[in-house]
PDB file of C-alpha atoms in Angstrom:
ATOM      1  CA  TYR A   1      47.414  13.139  28.843  1.00  0.00           C
ATOM      2  CA  ASN A   2      45.852  10.465  31.050  1.00  0.00           C
ATOM      3  CA  GLY A   3      48.569  11.317  34.050  1.00  0.00           C
ATOM      4  CA  SER A   4      46.541  10.159  36.772  1.00  0.00           C
ATOM      5  CA  LYS A   5      48.246   7.251  37.928  1.00  0.00           C
ATOM      6  CA  THR A   6      51.372   9.681  37.909  1.00  0.00           C
ATOM      7  CA  ILE A   7      50.329  13.365  38.732  1.00  0.00           C
ATOM      8  CA  ARG A   8      49.428  13.224  42.285  1.00  0.00           C
ATOM      9  CA  ASN A   9      53.415  12.189  43.051  1.00  0.00           C
ATOM     10  CA  MET A  10      54.456  14.668  41.103  1.00  0.00           C
ATOM     11  CA  LEU A  11      52.057  17.339  42.632  1.00  0.00           C
ATOM     12  CA  ASP A  12      52.840  16.176  46.186  1.00  0.00           C
ATOM     13  CA  ILE A  13      56.266  16.840  45.584  1.00  0.00           C
ATOM     14  CA  LEU A  14      56.190  19.853  43.832  1.00  0.00           C
ATOM     15  CA  LEU A  15      53.041  21.947  45.366  1.00  0.00           C
ATOM     16  CA  PRO A  16      54.535  22.039  49.169  1.00  0.00           C
ATOM     17  CA  GLN A  17      57.674  23.968  47.468  1.00  0.00           C
ATOM     18  CA  CYS A  18      55.683  26.607  45.742  1.00  0.00           C
ATOM     19  CA  ASP A  19      54.520  29.876  47.098  1.00  0.00           C
ATOM     20  CA  SER A  20      52.377  32.371  45.618  1.00  0.00           C
ATOM     21  CA  ARG A  21      55.137  33.498  43.259  1.00  0.00           C
ATOM     22  CA  VAL A  22      54.809  30.402  41.270  1.00  0.00           C
ATOM     23  CA  GLU A  23      51.792  29.130  39.261  1.00  0.00           C
ATOM     24  CA  VAL A  24      51.398  25.712  38.486  1.00  0.00           C
ATOM     25  CA  PHE A  25      49.136  25.464  35.293  1.00  0.00           C
ATOM     26  CA  VAL A  26      47.736  21.956  34.102  1.00  0.00           C
ATOM     27  CA  SER A  27      47.153  21.574  30.943  1.00  0.00           C
ATOM     28  CA  ASP A  28      45.203  18.566  30.242  1.00  0.00           C
ATOM     29  CA  ASN A  29      45.338  16.954  26.487  1.00  0.00           C
ATOM     30  CA  CYS A  30      41.662  16.035  26.690  1.00  0.00           C
ATOM     31  CA  SER A  31      42.563  13.330  29.052  1.00  0.00           C
ATOM     32  CA  THR A  32      39.934  10.592  29.590  1.00  0.00           C
ATOM     33  CA  ASP A  33      40.696   9.512  32.911  1.00  0.00           C
ATOM     34  CA  SER A  34      40.450  10.823  36.267  1.00  0.00           C
ATOM     35  CA  THR A  35      43.049  13.635  35.949  1.00  0.00           C
ATOM     36  CA  PRO A  36      40.422  16.281  35.527  1.00  0.00           C
ATOM     37  CA  GLU A  37      39.072  15.274  39.154  1.00  0.00           C
ATOM     38  CA  ILE A  38      42.355  15.398  40.731  1.00  0.00           C
ATOM     39  CA  ILE A  39      43.364  18.636  39.606  1.00  0.00           C
ATOM     40  CA  ARG A  40      40.011  19.950  41.078  1.00  0.00           C
ATOM     41  CA  GLN A  41      41.112  18.073  44.651  1.00  0.00           C
ATOM     42  CA  TYR A  42      44.327  20.090  44.454  1.00  0.00           C
ATOM     43  CA  GLN A  43      42.990  23.249  43.640  1.00  0.00           C
ATOM     44  CA  LYS A  44      40.729  23.338  47.072  1.00  0.00           C
ATOM     45  CA  THR A  45      44.198  23.127  48.904  1.00  0.00           C
ATOM     46  CA  TYR A  46      46.822  25.194  46.364  1.00  0.00           C
ATOM     47  CA  THR A  47      45.441  28.305  44.896  1.00  0.00           C
ATOM     48  CA  ASN A  48      48.052  28.592  42.916  1.00  0.00           C
ATOM     49  CA  VAL A  49      46.468  25.836  40.340  1.00  0.00           C
ATOM     50  CA  THR A  50      45.771  26.522  37.517  1.00  0.00           C
ATOM     51  CA  TYR A  51      43.742  23.953  35.094  1.00  0.00           C
ATOM     52  CA  SER A  52      42.844  23.781  31.368  1.00  0.00           C
ATOM     53  CA  LYS A  53      41.439  20.893  29.443  1.00  0.00           C
ATOM     54  CA  ASN A  54      41.599  20.795  25.628  1.00  0.00           C
ATOM     55  CA  GLU A  55      38.457  20.352  23.760  1.00  0.00           C
ATOM     56  CA  THR A  56      40.474  17.561  21.593  1.00  0.00           C
ATOM     57  CA  ASN A  57      43.764  15.952  22.099  1.00  0.00           C
ATOM     58  CA  ILE A  58      45.846  18.220  19.966  1.00  0.00           C
ATOM     59  CA  GLY A  59      49.343  16.515  20.402  1.00  0.00           C
ATOM     60  CA  THR A  60      52.221  17.126  22.629  1.00  0.00           C
ATOM     61  CA  ASP A  61      53.938  19.955  20.398  1.00  0.00           C
ATOM     62  CA  ARG A  62      51.014  21.995  20.254  1.00  0.00           C
ATOM     63  CA  ASN A  63      49.597  21.407  23.811  1.00  0.00           C
ATOM     64  CA  ILE A  64      53.255  22.627  24.976  1.00  0.00           C
ATOM     65  CA  ILE A  65      52.782  25.876  22.704  1.00  0.00           C
ATOM     66  CA  LYS A  66      49.476  26.230  24.537  1.00  0.00           C
ATOM     67  CA  CYS A  67      51.160  26.266  28.070  1.00  0.00           C
ATOM     68  CA  PHE A  68      53.629  28.921  26.793  1.00  0.00           C
ATOM     69  CA  GLU A  69      50.901  31.093  25.686  1.00  0.00           C
ATOM     70  CA  ARG A  70      48.231  30.773  29.066  1.00  0.00           C
ATOM     71  CA  ALA A  71      51.035  31.048  31.418  1.00  0.00           C
ATOM     72  CA  ALA A  72      51.132  34.018  33.583  1.00  0.00           C
ATOM     73  CA  GLY A  73      54.528  34.369  34.635  1.00  0.00           C
ATOM     74  CA  ASP A  74      57.354  35.809  33.282  1.00  0.00           C
ATOM     75  CA  PHE A  75      59.647  32.240  33.050  1.00  0.00           C
ATOM     76  CA  VAL A  76      58.126  28.525  32.610  1.00  0.00           C
ATOM     77  CA  TRP A  77      59.455  25.567  33.437  1.00  0.00           C
ATOM     78  CA  LEU A  78      57.891  22.449  31.589  1.00  0.00           C
ATOM     79  CA  LEU A  79      57.184  19.252  33.709  1.00  0.00           C
ATOM     80  CA  SER A  80      55.103  16.309  32.434  1.00  0.00           C
ATOM     81  CA  ASP A  81      52.669  14.441  35.092  1.00  0.00           C
ATOM     82  CA  ASP A  82      55.745  11.894  35.629  1.00  0.00           C
ATOM     83  CA  ASP A  83      58.597  14.235  36.155  1.00  0.00           C
ATOM     84  CA  ILE A  84      59.717  14.784  39.815  1.00  0.00           C
ATOM     85  CA  ALA A  85      60.919  18.603  40.829  1.00  0.00           C
ATOM     86  CA  ILE A  86      63.214  17.307  43.488  1.00  0.00           C
ATOM     87  CA  GLU A  87      63.197  18.814  47.400  1.00  0.00           C
ATOM     88  CA  GLY A  88      64.456  22.602  46.753  1.00  0.00           C
ATOM     89  CA  SER A  89      64.517  22.959  43.135  1.00  0.00           C
ATOM     90  CA  ILE A  90      61.541  25.736  42.975  1.00  0.00           C
ATOM     91  CA  LYS A  91      63.593  27.630  45.633  1.00  0.00           C
ATOM     92  CA  GLU A  92      66.848  27.353  43.876  1.00  0.00           C
ATOM     93  CA  ILE A  93      64.877  28.421  40.760  1.00  0.00           C
ATOM     94  CA  LEU A  94      63.529  31.430  42.624  1.00  0.00           C
ATOM     95  CA  ASP A  95      66.580  32.526  43.945  1.00  0.00           C
ATOM     96  CA  LEU A  96      68.117  32.319  40.528  1.00  0.00           C
ATOM     97  CA  THR A  97      65.707  33.915  38.681  1.00  0.00           C
ATOM     98  CA  SER A  98      65.068  36.823  41.322  1.00  0.00           C
ATOM     99  CA  GLY A  99      65.206  39.792  39.813  1.00  0.00           C
ATOM    100  CA  LEU A 100      66.176  39.026  36.367  1.00  0.00           C
ATOM    101  CA  GLY A 101      64.105  40.682  33.550  1.00  0.00           C
ATOM    102  CA  PHE A 102      63.919  39.271  30.350  1.00  0.00           C
ATOM    103  CA  ASP A 103      63.684  41.524  26.925  1.00  0.00           C
ATOM    104  CA  LEU A 104      61.475  39.555  25.133  1.00  0.00           C
ATOM    105  CA  LEU A 105      62.109  41.120  21.624  1.00  0.00           C
ATOM    106  CA  ASN A 106      65.807  40.522  21.825  1.00  0.00           C
ATOM    107  CA  HIS A 107      65.471  36.868  24.000  1.00  0.00           C
ATOM    108  CA  SER A 108      68.307  38.358  26.009  1.00  0.00           C
ATOM    109  CA  PRO A 109      68.945  38.986  29.757  1.00  0.00           C
ATOM    110  CA  LEU A 110      68.165  42.831  30.534  1.00  0.00           C
TER     111      LEU A 110
END
């Protein structure tokens, strides 16, 4: 919510690390700043950025739940607009999760 002052820094570090296996899903909790315009700018360069804006501010917990519901991948890493994914972190996570299956009914690795 209203992360226009910090989200560019986060995305500038995160997005160059991502390849086609990574969806960067931005769930905007009804920001009133320039966040939507900033994300549209990134979408012109990065095709893996997905954006959704809530019609009203639904609070942090419900917004996080929506992230899990809307994410297309098998794994979710929650980051906020002011978090930083240090260089190499995406590759390390992809290496660790490569080939892992997950049993959604039993909530345990296959």
